[in-house]
Structure formats: structure tokens, C-alpha cells
């Protein structure tokens, strides 16, 4: 069934039954670059959006659950109108991002104001999704993938729109984790594998220094901020084999981490005074025992899981407390993908092949992080575990353009955010769809943000 003949009543949101879509590229998939594959991927992306919405009431969808987040129905409308903008209007001639319909234009309406926009009801939104998608699919039947059109070459604009939906799915999950009025009943569809002790591994590995190639020249799916590939001279450094665990982080807390001024930067201390927190977001305490909530599940903090929901300042303070620092984003990328003998950057820690459910904790359906060591394929050539999946990892780098950066196709994705206000995060989280992550992918947020699925690993100089 294509989205075109799908009726609103068939959808998960209408029936309340989750549609568990096939998450990964399968051997019987249509050929890469074919219209059939794009159709299939578009339907699969939409199934996931609808699955995430399937247990939410109209009220849940329209409410502002947190000032940092949009009402979920806004994300859904924005997904649809972004698709309309790029895959109908824009294919035959350039149009500007600012032509996005006012209500769904993120620059016209800050997140905290979006609940008062008079957003459509769920059933109106379902019709809107159908209507736009049917025009997109009609247009796809006749589109000519002309190599002289940089939007269409290698189906770039279709991959961009798919990734946009995937990214907003992660945004929706951040909102669902913050949901008011009862925890989100996560449609858990997979049981995450158990971890393996990494105690037989050294705690850190060393990069001997040298010239590497960071970034990518891929023009099929990479965003403009990942390009171009460029040589960087990297000094020798050490980096943690694994992300910082809850056990490590509890030790920091017990060592007085949240009250020892000397471990915090000035900005970090100022944030801490104002925020007044004593643990990662979504942690709670009963006497001496710490609990963590992931959607509707509350468990004792598992010492073997990577710490999640910490901000840059907490990550930097932890690193300082153990005599380390955060890696730069280049160091992170080297640790994730540099192949020492082939002298090239791999697309993923395990090689160039896309992830499967056995490679990393991605794709949302476990609805939480997995214990460290759970994925035996998730090792990089340098010897780092878990650089893709579970938690985004804070780096020490500001979000800046690479040398030779050129905006493509719109400045509102990256360019308007470049500067010293944002820190780069790498590697994706459990809430990231596999099509929206690779070693070169750059995420960014303010250093005070904890609503994202963020953890970190430490590095140090030689
Ligand atoms: C890359 C996650 C920072 O949510 O602001 C979605 C992704 N850009 N629509 C964001 C994005 C445009 C972006 N981040
Ligand atoms: Fe967007």
C-alpha cells in the first residue's frame, strides 16, 4: 500500500495500533537511486512519524509540553510543508525557504509560541499529510534526475527531505520524554541487547597524530555543513574507549561534582547556579538510590549504561574532574572512523556499510539507551566502542563552517547557526533514525541544553 491509497482510518494515529515499520535497508529493497526506493523510503518515514503519534490524544498533540519544544502537531505540519516546499514547488525553479507557509516557518514563530498558532486538528492534519504526499508522489513519477540540477543530482533533495522527517522524529521524541499529563506510553518494539563488560579493554586509546581527512565530499545525502572533505593536522591525543557511564557519573556526583567550583568553567558555574540541579535531567532520588525515567519506564540508574541528558557544561566539568577534557569534533571523527592503514575516513565505525539493528542502538524502538558493550560490531578502527548510537556525544568544538564551506541548498539549515553560541555533538542517539547518522554528521545545540539525548566521552593530550 502506498501513502496515496492509504486512508486516514488506516493509520496508526487513527486506530491506536502501532504500525511497526521495517526500519533498515533490506536485501530485497529496490535498487539504490530508483524511484521505487524513494517511494518506499518515503512511506516508511511516514509510518514511523505516525507510529510515534499513535498513542497521543489530540490534546497531547496540541499542548506545549515544554517551552523548549514545539507542540508535536507543529512538527508534523512542518514535516509536511517542508516536503511540499522542496518536492513540489521547488523542483522546477528555485524558491526560497522563507516561502514556507508562515505557520510552519520556524523563523517566524519561536518554539515557545507555537501552541497559540491555531494549529489544525489531528484529522485535519492527517488530510493535509495525505494531500501533500499524493502530490509529491505524482511529481516523483515524472521527475527527471537531471545531473545539471544540483538539487536533483543523486536524488539529493529527496534524501534531504527524508532526513528532515527523521530528524523531526527525534525532536518529537525529545518532546515525548518531556511530556506533561502522564508519561508517554512508548510502543517498545525491540528489547535491547545486554551489555558486555569492557573491563578487559584499556580505558583509553591513543591516536599517534598526523594529517587526516575530515568531513566528506558526499553529495548524495550529506548536509552542506559536513562538506567539503578537508585535510587537518591532528596532534597526538588519547580518547576514552567508551562513553562515560552512569557509574562513572555517579562517582563524580559522590565526589561533590555539582559543588566543586574548581571543576567548572565560569559559564558552566553560572549555568549551575541558575539551574540548581544535582544530577542529569530525568534522574530522581529516593534516599541514596537514584532512578532514571525513559518515557514511561522508571528504573534504578544502571551503572553499565552511558549517561544521558547532560549538558555540555556538565560533560566538561566531569572531564575536568578526572584530569581530562572533551574531544574536539575532529578528534571525535578520527576516533570514530579514521582507518590508519587505508588512510581514509570510514563512513561508520565498523566500515562503510549502513547500520543494521545489530550494529548500534539507533532507530528509536528500544526507547532508551543500551548497556555499554551490547553491540559487538560497534567498534572503530582506533578501538573505540559505541561512537554511533545510544547518546549524542558533546565535543569541545563550536559549530563553525569547514574551510571551503558553501551553503547548499538553504542557509537556514546550518549557516544561520554558525558561530560560538553552539557546541557540536556527534554520533547520534538511540532516538536517531539510521538514515540520519554517519561519522561525518554534525549536530549542534546550546551548551546548557539537556533535553537532547546527550552524553559524552573524554579525551586528553598525549
Ligand atoms: C540539527 C537537530 C540542530 O532541530 O534544529 C530540523 C535539525 N533542521 N529542521 C534542529 C533540523 C531543520 C536541527 N538540528
Ligand atoms: Fe525542520
Short mmCIF file of C-alpha atoms and ligand atoms in Angstrom, two decimals:
data_model
loop_
_atom_site.label_atom_id
_atom_site.label_comp_id
_atom_site.label_asym_id
_atom_site.label_seq_id
_atom_site.Cartn_x
_atom_site.Cartn_y
_atom_site.Cartn_z
CA UNK A 1 0.00 0.00 0.00
CA UNK A 2 1.39 3.38 -0.90
CA UNK A 3 0.65 6.54 1.02
CA UNK A 4 -1.54 7.57 -1.87
CA UNK A 5 -4.18 4.93 -1.34
CA UNK A 6 -3.81 4.93 2.40
CA UNK A 7 -6.92 6.31 4.08
CA UNK A 8 -6.70 8.25 7.31
CA UNK A 9 -8.53 5.45 9.12
CA UNK A 10 -5.76 3.02 8.16
CA UNK A 11 -3.19 4.99 10.01
CA UNK A 12 -1.77 4.22 13.37
CA UNK A 13 -2.89 7.55 14.76
CA UNK A 14 -6.48 6.78 13.95
CA UNK A 15 -6.61 3.15 15.10
CA UNK A 16 -4.32 3.40 18.08
CA UNK A 17 -2.50 0.31 16.86
CA UNK A 18 1.20 0.82 16.24
CA UNK A 19 2.40 0.17 12.72
CA UNK A 20 5.88 -1.19 13.23
CA UNK A 21 7.67 -0.32 10.07
CA UNK A 22 10.67 -2.09 8.65
CA UNK A 23 13.46 0.07 9.91
CA UNK A 24 16.51 -0.81 7.88
CA UNK A 25 17.54 -1.26 4.27
CA UNK A 26 16.70 -4.85 3.38
CA UNK A 27 18.27 -7.15 0.76
CA UNK A 28 15.06 -7.18 -1.29
CA UNK A 29 14.89 -3.40 -1.41
CA UNK A 30 14.58 -1.67 -4.79
CA UNK A 31 17.81 -0.52 -6.39
CA UNK A 32 19.63 2.47 -4.92
CA UNK A 33 18.77 5.58 -6.86
CA UNK A 34 15.48 4.16 -8.14
CA UNK A 35 12.12 5.90 -7.90
CA UNK A 36 10.78 2.72 -6.27
CA UNK A 37 13.27 3.01 -3.42
CA UNK A 38 12.40 6.65 -2.86
CA UNK A 39 8.69 5.76 -2.75
CA UNK A 40 9.37 3.02 -0.26
CA UNK A 41 11.57 5.19 1.93
CA UNK A 42 9.00 7.99 1.92
CA UNK A 43 6.25 5.58 3.03
CA UNK A 44 8.50 4.10 5.70
CA UNK A 45 9.44 7.51 7.07
CA UNK A 46 5.78 8.45 7.33
CA UNK A 47 4.88 5.15 9.03
CA UNK A 48 7.38 6.00 11.73
CA UNK A 49 6.05 9.51 12.25
CA UNK A 50 2.55 8.06 12.58
CA UNK A 51 3.74 5.33 14.91
CA UNK A 52 5.23 7.89 17.28
CA UNK A 53 1.93 9.81 17.22
CA UNK A 54 -0.23 6.72 17.56
CA UNK A 55 -0.76 6.78 21.31
CA UNK A 56 -1.31 10.52 21.63
CA UNK A 57 -4.59 12.32 22.08
CA UNK A 58 -5.46 15.47 20.19
CA UNK A 59 -4.66 17.31 23.40
CA UNK A 60 -1.25 15.65 23.75
CA UNK A 61 -0.51 16.66 20.18
CA UNK A 62 -1.51 20.30 20.60
CA UNK A 63 -0.13 21.04 24.02
CA UNK A 64 3.11 22.83 24.66
CA UNK A 65 4.86 20.23 26.81
CA UNK A 66 7.97 22.31 27.41
CA UNK A 67 9.00 25.84 26.43
CA UNK A 68 11.93 24.38 24.51
CA UNK A 69 9.76 22.24 22.29
CA UNK A 70 7.02 22.73 19.71
CA UNK A 71 3.60 21.15 20.09
CA UNK A 72 4.01 17.80 18.32
CA UNK A 73 1.34 18.65 15.77
CA UNK A 74 3.54 21.59 14.71
CA UNK A 75 6.45 19.24 13.97
CA UNK A 76 4.10 17.09 11.91
CA UNK A 77 2.76 20.04 9.91
CA UNK A 78 6.27 21.38 9.47
CA UNK A 79 7.42 17.98 8.14
CA UNK A 80 4.60 18.06 5.58
CA UNK A 81 5.11 21.65 4.46
CA UNK A 82 8.88 21.25 4.25
CA UNK A 83 8.22 18.31 1.94
CA UNK A 84 5.75 20.34 -0.10
CA UNK A 85 8.20 23.20 -0.39
CA UNK A 86 11.10 21.10 -1.67
CA UNK A 87 9.40 18.28 -3.56
CA UNK A 88 6.60 20.07 -5.35
CA UNK A 89 7.09 23.83 -5.59
CA UNK A 90 10.85 23.82 -5.72
CA UNK A 91 11.65 21.17 -8.31
CA UNK A 92 11.10 23.34 -11.34
CA UNK A 93 12.72 26.53 -10.25
CA UNK A 94 14.42 27.97 -7.23
CA UNK A 95 12.26 29.19 -4.38
CA UNK A 96 13.29 30.48 -1.02
CA UNK A 97 12.99 28.71 2.30
CA UNK A 98 11.22 31.80 3.56
CA UNK A 99 8.33 30.92 1.26
CA UNK A 100 7.44 28.15 3.71
CA UNK A 101 3.85 28.78 4.87
CA UNK A 102 4.01 31.22 7.77
CA UNK A 103 2.61 28.97 10.45
CA UNK A 104 5.25 26.30 9.90
CA UNK A 105 8.17 28.60 9.29
CA UNK A 106 10.44 28.07 12.31
CA UNK A 107 11.95 31.54 11.95
CA UNK A 108 8.64 33.33 12.13
CA UNK A 109 7.47 31.53 15.25
CA UNK A 110 9.78 30.61 18.12
CA UNK A 111 9.04 27.21 19.64
CA UNK A 112 7.54 28.60 22.85
CA UNK A 113 4.80 30.45 20.90
CA UNK A 114 3.65 27.69 18.61
CA UNK A 115 0.78 26.40 20.74
CA UNK A 116 -1.15 29.61 20.10
CA UNK A 117 -0.95 29.39 16.32
CA UNK A 118 -4.34 27.79 15.82
CA UNK A 119 -2.82 24.56 14.54
CA UNK A 120 -5.08 22.09 12.70
CA UNK A 121 -6.76 19.20 14.49
CA UNK A 122 -5.35 15.69 14.12
CA UNK A 123 -7.88 14.73 11.46
CA UNK A 124 -7.27 17.94 9.51
CA UNK A 125 -3.55 17.27 9.76
CA UNK A 126 -3.98 13.70 8.51
CA UNK A 127 -5.73 15.00 5.38
CA UNK A 128 -3.02 17.61 4.90
CA UNK A 129 -0.32 14.92 5.11
CA UNK A 130 -2.17 12.75 2.59
CA UNK A 131 -2.82 15.59 0.22
CA UNK A 132 0.76 16.84 0.14
CA UNK A 133 2.18 13.34 -0.07
CA UNK A 134 -0.01 12.44 -3.02
CA UNK A 135 1.21 15.48 -4.97
CA UNK A 136 4.81 14.63 -4.05
CA UNK A 137 4.37 11.07 -5.33
CA UNK A 138 2.71 12.26 -8.53
CA UNK A 139 5.60 14.58 -9.19
CA UNK A 140 8.10 11.82 -8.42
CA UNK A 141 6.64 9.70 -11.24
CA UNK A 142 7.75 12.20 -13.84
CA UNK A 143 10.78 13.84 -12.28
CA UNK A 144 13.93 13.80 -14.38
CA UNK A 145 17.04 13.33 -12.30
CA UNK A 146 18.99 15.79 -14.35
CA UNK A 147 22.67 15.92 -13.32
CA UNK A 148 22.83 19.60 -14.16
CA UNK A 149 20.29 20.34 -11.44
CA UNK A 150 22.23 20.13 -8.18
CA UNK A 151 19.06 19.56 -6.17
CA UNK A 152 18.09 16.56 -8.25
CA UNK A 153 21.51 15.09 -8.96
CA UNK A 154 21.80 11.82 -7.00
CA UNK A 155 18.23 12.49 -5.78
CA UNK A 156 19.75 14.90 -3.24
CA UNK A 157 16.60 16.83 -2.45
CA UNK A 158 14.61 13.65 -1.80
CA UNK A 159 17.26 12.40 0.63
CA UNK A 160 17.28 15.79 2.31
CA UNK A 161 13.52 15.72 2.84
CA UNK A 162 13.66 12.16 4.17
CA UNK A 163 16.38 13.10 6.61
CA UNK A 164 14.36 16.10 7.69
CA UNK A 165 11.45 13.86 8.68
CA UNK A 166 13.86 11.52 10.51
CA UNK A 167 15.35 14.44 12.40
CA UNK A 168 11.97 15.76 13.44
CA UNK A 169 11.10 12.27 14.68
CA UNK A 170 13.97 12.64 17.15
CA UNK A 171 12.72 16.11 18.07
CA UNK A 172 9.27 14.62 18.71
CA UNK A 173 10.87 12.01 20.99
CA UNK A 174 12.57 14.76 22.99
CA UNK A 175 9.13 16.31 23.44
CA UNK A 176 7.62 12.97 24.40
CA UNK A 177 10.29 12.47 27.05
CA UNK A 178 9.24 15.89 28.45
CA UNK A 179 5.55 15.17 28.07
CA UNK A 180 3.17 16.59 30.66
CA UNK A 181 -0.04 14.91 31.78
CA UNK A 182 1.20 11.34 32.10
CA UNK A 183 4.28 9.69 30.65
CA UNK A 184 4.32 8.67 27.00
CA UNK A 185 3.36 5.02 26.58
CA UNK A 186 6.31 4.10 24.40
CA UNK A 187 5.43 1.50 21.75
CA UNK A 188 8.52 -0.54 22.62
CA UNK A 189 9.08 -2.96 19.80
CA UNK A 190 12.59 -4.23 20.47
CA UNK A 191 14.39 -5.49 23.53
CA UNK A 192 17.85 -4.05 23.63
CA UNK A 193 20.76 -6.50 23.91
CA UNK A 194 22.58 -6.78 27.23
CA UNK A 195 25.98 -5.23 27.65
CA UNK A 196 29.39 -6.85 27.95
CA UNK A 197 31.97 -5.68 30.39
CA UNK A 198 34.68 -3.59 28.77
CA UNK A 199 36.97 -4.20 31.75
CA UNK A 200 39.38 -6.24 29.62
CA UNK A 201 39.91 -3.21 27.39
CA UNK A 202 42.24 -0.32 28.10
CA UNK A 203 40.26 2.72 29.30
CA UNK A 204 41.74 4.97 26.60
CA UNK A 205 43.31 4.55 23.16
CA UNK A 206 45.91 6.77 21.52
CA UNK A 207 45.98 8.43 18.13
CA UNK A 208 49.62 8.98 17.18
CA UNK A 209 48.97 12.25 15.36
CA UNK A 210 49.17 13.11 11.68
CA UNK A 211 47.24 14.53 8.79
CA UNK A 212 43.72 13.13 8.38
CA UNK A 213 40.80 13.86 6.10
CA UNK A 214 37.77 15.11 8.00
CA UNK A 215 34.32 15.83 6.57
CA UNK A 216 33.05 14.39 3.32
CA UNK A 217 32.51 15.19 -0.33
CA UNK A 218 29.40 13.03 -0.49
CA UNK A 219 26.66 14.87 -2.36
CA UNK A 220 24.02 12.18 -2.17
CA UNK A 221 22.94 12.59 1.47
CA UNK A 222 25.46 14.70 3.41
CA UNK A 223 24.40 18.15 4.57
CA UNK A 224 26.33 21.21 3.46
CA UNK A 225 27.89 21.54 6.93
CA UNK A 226 29.63 18.14 6.52
CA UNK A 227 31.40 19.28 3.35
CA UNK A 228 33.96 19.57 1.95
CA UNK A 229 36.38 16.82 2.91
CA UNK A 230 39.48 18.63 4.11
CA UNK A 231 42.87 17.77 5.50
CA UNK A 232 43.54 18.53 9.14
CA UNK A 233 46.76 18.15 11.05
CA UNK A 234 45.86 16.41 14.30
CA UNK A 235 48.21 16.33 17.30
CA UNK A 236 48.55 13.03 19.18
CA UNK A 237 45.73 12.51 21.67
CA UNK A 238 44.10 9.92 23.89
CA UNK A 239 40.38 9.23 23.90
CA UNK A 240 38.09 7.09 26.08
CA UNK A 241 37.25 3.69 24.68
CA UNK A 242 33.65 4.12 25.84
CA UNK A 243 31.18 6.88 26.57
CA UNK A 244 31.05 7.94 30.23
CA UNK A 245 28.76 5.53 32.07
CA UNK A 246 26.16 6.22 34.73
CA UNK A 247 28.54 4.51 37.16
CA UNK A 248 31.35 6.93 36.29
CA UNK A 249 28.95 9.84 36.54
CA UNK A 250 27.57 8.78 39.93
CA UNK A 251 31.15 8.72 41.19
CA UNK A 252 31.52 12.33 40.02
CA UNK A 253 28.32 13.22 41.88
CA UNK A 254 29.52 11.47 45.05
CA UNK A 255 32.85 13.28 44.75
CA UNK A 256 30.90 16.52 45.05
CA UNK A 257 30.89 17.20 41.31
CA UNK A 258 27.98 19.60 41.49
CA UNK A 259 29.50 21.69 44.26
CA UNK A 260 33.20 21.90 43.43
CA UNK A 261 33.70 25.25 41.73
CA UNK A 262 37.18 24.31 40.53
CA UNK A 263 35.85 21.71 38.11
CA UNK A 264 33.50 24.12 36.32
CA UNK A 265 34.15 26.81 33.76
CA UNK A 266 32.82 30.29 34.52
CA UNK A 267 29.92 29.80 32.11
CA UNK A 268 29.31 26.32 33.48
CA UNK A 269 29.24 27.53 37.07
CA UNK A 270 26.88 30.37 36.16
CA UNK A 271 24.56 27.86 34.49
CA UNK A 272 24.73 25.55 37.50
CA UNK A 273 23.91 28.34 39.98
CA UNK A 274 20.90 29.29 37.94
CA UNK A 275 19.69 25.77 37.09
CA UNK A 276 20.28 24.47 40.61
CA UNK A 277 20.49 20.83 39.54
CA UNK A 278 22.37 17.98 41.20
CA UNK A 279 22.01 15.19 38.65
CA UNK A 280 21.32 14.60 34.95
CA UNK A 281 17.88 15.57 33.68
CA UNK A 282 15.20 12.93 34.31
CA UNK A 283 17.05 11.50 37.30
CA UNK A 284 15.33 11.40 40.68
CA UNK A 285 16.42 10.26 44.07
CA UNK A 286 14.84 8.15 46.78
CA UNK A 287 17.19 8.39 49.72
CA UNK A 288 20.52 7.17 48.42
CA UNK A 289 19.11 5.42 45.38
CA UNK A 290 18.92 7.16 42.02
CA UNK A 291 16.26 6.44 39.45
CA UNK A 292 16.03 7.48 35.83
CA UNK A 293 12.95 7.78 33.66
CA UNK A 294 12.93 6.89 29.98
CA UNK A 295 9.44 7.69 28.67
CA UNK A 296 7.05 5.59 30.80
CA UNK A 297 9.72 3.41 32.35
CA UNK A 298 11.38 4.31 35.63
CA UNK A 299 14.36 2.16 36.59
CA UNK A 300 17.19 2.29 39.03
CA UNK A 301 20.10 4.01 37.35
CA UNK A 302 22.02 1.26 35.54
CA UNK A 303 25.73 1.73 36.15
CA UNK A 304 26.57 -0.01 32.87
CA UNK A 305 24.64 2.39 30.65
CA UNK A 306 26.05 5.56 29.15
CA UNK A 307 24.97 8.70 30.97
CA UNK A 308 22.28 10.63 29.05
CA UNK A 309 20.63 14.07 29.33
CA UNK A 310 23.67 16.01 30.49
CA UNK A 311 24.58 19.39 29.07
CA UNK A 312 27.94 20.48 27.70
CA UNK A 313 28.84 22.18 30.97
CA UNK A 314 28.25 19.01 33.00
CA UNK A 315 30.28 16.99 30.49
CA UNK A 316 33.16 19.47 30.62
CA UNK A 317 33.10 19.57 34.44
CA UNK A 318 33.17 15.77 34.64
CA UNK A 319 36.11 15.65 32.23
CA UNK A 320 37.95 18.24 34.29
CA UNK A 321 37.31 16.27 37.48
CA UNK A 322 39.17 13.26 36.08
CA UNK A 323 42.02 15.27 34.58
CA UNK A 324 40.70 15.02 31.05
CA UNK A 325 38.84 17.24 28.56
CA UNK A 326 36.21 16.81 25.85
CA UNK A 327 37.48 15.82 22.40
CA UNK A 328 37.34 18.28 19.55
CA UNK A 329 34.96 17.24 16.82
CA UNK A 330 37.91 16.34 14.59
CA UNK A 331 39.35 14.11 17.30
CA UNK A 332 35.93 12.51 17.69
CA UNK A 333 35.73 11.87 13.95
CA UNK A 334 39.24 10.39 13.85
CA UNK A 335 38.37 8.09 16.74
CA UNK A 336 35.13 7.06 15.02
CA UNK A 337 36.34 6.46 11.52
CA UNK A 338 39.97 7.04 10.62
CA UNK A 339 41.47 3.92 9.10
CA UNK A 340 45.19 4.00 9.87
CA UNK A 341 46.48 1.84 7.03
CA UNK A 342 43.93 2.80 4.37
CA UNK A 343 44.48 6.41 5.45
CA UNK A 344 40.86 7.38 4.93
CA UNK A 345 37.77 8.13 6.94
CA UNK A 346 35.16 5.38 7.08
CA UNK A 347 31.52 6.28 6.89
CA UNK A 348 30.76 4.35 10.10
CA UNK A 349 32.94 2.94 12.89
CA UNK A 350 32.61 -0.60 11.50
CA UNK A 351 33.21 0.32 7.85
CA UNK A 352 31.20 1.89 5.07
CA UNK A 353 28.12 -0.36 5.25
CA UNK A 354 24.97 1.22 6.66
CA UNK A 355 23.88 0.21 10.16
CA UNK A 356 21.66 -2.77 10.87
CA UNK A 357 19.92 -3.43 14.20
CA UNK A 358 22.98 -5.48 15.15
CA UNK A 359 25.46 -2.63 14.69
CA UNK A 360 24.28 0.05 17.06
CA UNK A 361 21.41 1.23 19.23
CA UNK A 362 19.68 3.51 16.74
CA UNK A 363 16.18 3.82 15.36
CA UNK A 364 14.10 4.59 18.40
CA UNK A 365 12.16 1.40 19.03
CA UNK A 366 14.05 0.40 22.19
CA UNK A 367 13.10 3.81 23.64
CA UNK A 368 16.27 4.16 25.67
CA UNK A 369 20.00 3.58 25.84
CA UNK A 370 21.58 0.13 25.91
CA UNK A 371 24.29 -1.03 28.28
CA UNK A 372 27.86 -0.43 27.15
CA UNK A 373 29.37 -3.23 25.09
CA UNK A 374 26.00 -4.51 23.91
CA UNK A 375 26.81 -4.23 20.20
CA UNK A 376 29.89 -6.27 19.32
CA UNK A 377 30.17 -4.71 15.86
CA UNK A 378 30.16 -1.16 17.18
CA UNK A 379 33.95 -0.73 17.32
CA UNK A 380 36.03 1.74 15.36
CA UNK A 381 39.43 1.04 13.79
CA UNK A 382 41.14 3.02 16.56
CA UNK A 383 39.39 0.84 19.16
CA UNK A 384 36.52 2.98 20.42
CA UNK A 385 33.17 1.49 21.36
CA UNK A 386 29.75 2.93 20.63
CA UNK A 387 30.59 6.07 18.72
CA UNK A 388 27.35 5.69 16.75
CA UNK A 389 24.06 5.30 18.62
CA UNK A 390 22.87 5.40 22.26
CA UNK A 391 23.82 9.02 23.06
CA UNK A 392 24.94 12.07 21.11
CA UNK A 393 28.42 12.99 22.32
CA UNK A 394 29.34 16.54 23.22
CA UNK A 395 32.57 17.86 21.73
CA UNK A 396 34.58 20.94 22.69
CA UNK A 397 34.08 22.46 19.22
CA UNK A 398 31.97 25.46 18.32
CA UNK A 399 29.67 24.93 15.34
CA UNK A 400 31.69 26.55 12.57
CA UNK A 401 31.84 26.00 8.80
CA UNK A 402 34.63 23.87 7.40
CA UNK A 403 37.17 25.60 5.16
CA UNK A 404 35.63 25.79 1.69
CA UNK A 405 32.05 25.51 3.03
CA UNK A 406 29.31 26.54 0.64
CA UNK A 407 25.68 26.88 1.58
CA UNK A 408 23.53 24.28 -0.13
CA UNK A 409 20.66 24.33 -0.65
CA UNK A 410 19.44 26.73 2.07
CA UNK A 411 21.12 28.94 4.65
CA UNK A 412 18.52 28.20 7.32
CA UNK A 413 19.78 24.64 7.86
CA UNK A 414 23.33 25.44 9.03
CA UNK A 415 24.66 28.79 8.06
CA UNK A 416 22.48 30.89 10.30
CA UNK A 417 23.65 28.84 13.31
CA UNK A 418 27.41 29.04 12.71
CA UNK A 419 29.38 30.83 15.39
CA UNK A 420 30.41 30.50 19.01
CA UNK A 421 26.95 30.02 20.54
CA UNK A 422 26.52 26.35 19.72
CA UNK A 423 28.61 23.27 20.52
CA UNK A 424 28.88 20.31 18.15
CA UNK A 425 27.57 16.87 19.11
CA UNK A 426 28.41 13.71 17.20
CA UNK A 427 27.34 10.12 16.71
CA UNK A 428 23.54 10.04 17.02
CA UNK A 429 21.44 8.58 19.83
CA UNK A 430 19.00 5.72 20.32
CA UNK A 431 16.37 8.17 19.01
CA UNK A 432 18.19 8.83 15.72
CA UNK A 433 16.97 7.10 12.61
CA UNK A 434 19.77 5.25 10.78
CA UNK A 435 19.35 7.37 7.65
CA UNK A 436 20.22 10.49 9.63
CA UNK A 437 23.59 9.47 11.04
CA UNK A 438 27.15 8.78 9.83
CA UNK A 439 30.61 9.62 11.15
CA UNK A 440 30.63 12.96 9.35
CA UNK A 441 27.21 14.09 10.66
CA UNK A 442 27.29 17.25 12.79
CA UNK A 443 24.59 18.11 15.31
CA UNK A 444 24.64 21.25 17.45
CA UNK A 445 22.92 22.78 20.44
CA UNK A 446 23.46 25.37 23.15
CA UNK A 447 25.92 24.26 25.86
CA UNK A 448 23.18 24.45 28.51
CA UNK A 449 20.75 22.06 26.80
CA UNK A 450 19.79 18.75 28.42
CA UNK A 451 16.55 17.83 26.67
CA UNK A 452 18.51 16.14 23.89
CA UNK A 453 19.72 12.56 24.21
CA UNK A 454 23.23 13.66 25.02
CA UNK A 455 26.20 12.07 26.74
CA UNK A 456 29.94 12.28 26.13
CA UNK A 457 33.34 10.65 26.27
CA UNK A 458 36.58 12.23 27.39
CA UNK A 459 39.94 12.81 25.76
CA UNK A 460 43.31 14.11 26.83
CA UNK A 461 46.54 15.35 25.38
CA UNK A 462 49.42 12.95 24.81
C1 LIG B 1 20.39 19.55 13.51
C2 LIG B 1 18.91 18.97 15.28
C3 LIG B 1 20.02 21.09 15.30
O1 LIG B 1 16.34 20.56 15.05
O2 LIG B 1 17.28 22.49 14.83
C4 LIG B 1 15.33 20.18 11.63
C5 LIG B 1 17.62 19.75 12.67
N1 LIG B 1 16.90 21.47 10.97
N2 LIG B 1 14.82 21.03 10.74
C6 LIG B 1 17.20 21.30 14.57
C7 LIG B 1 16.64 20.45 11.79
C8 LIG B 1 15.77 21.83 10.34
C9 LIG B 1 18.26 20.72 13.64
N3 LIG B 1 19.39 20.09 14.43
FE1 LIG B 2 12.76 21.38 10.35
#
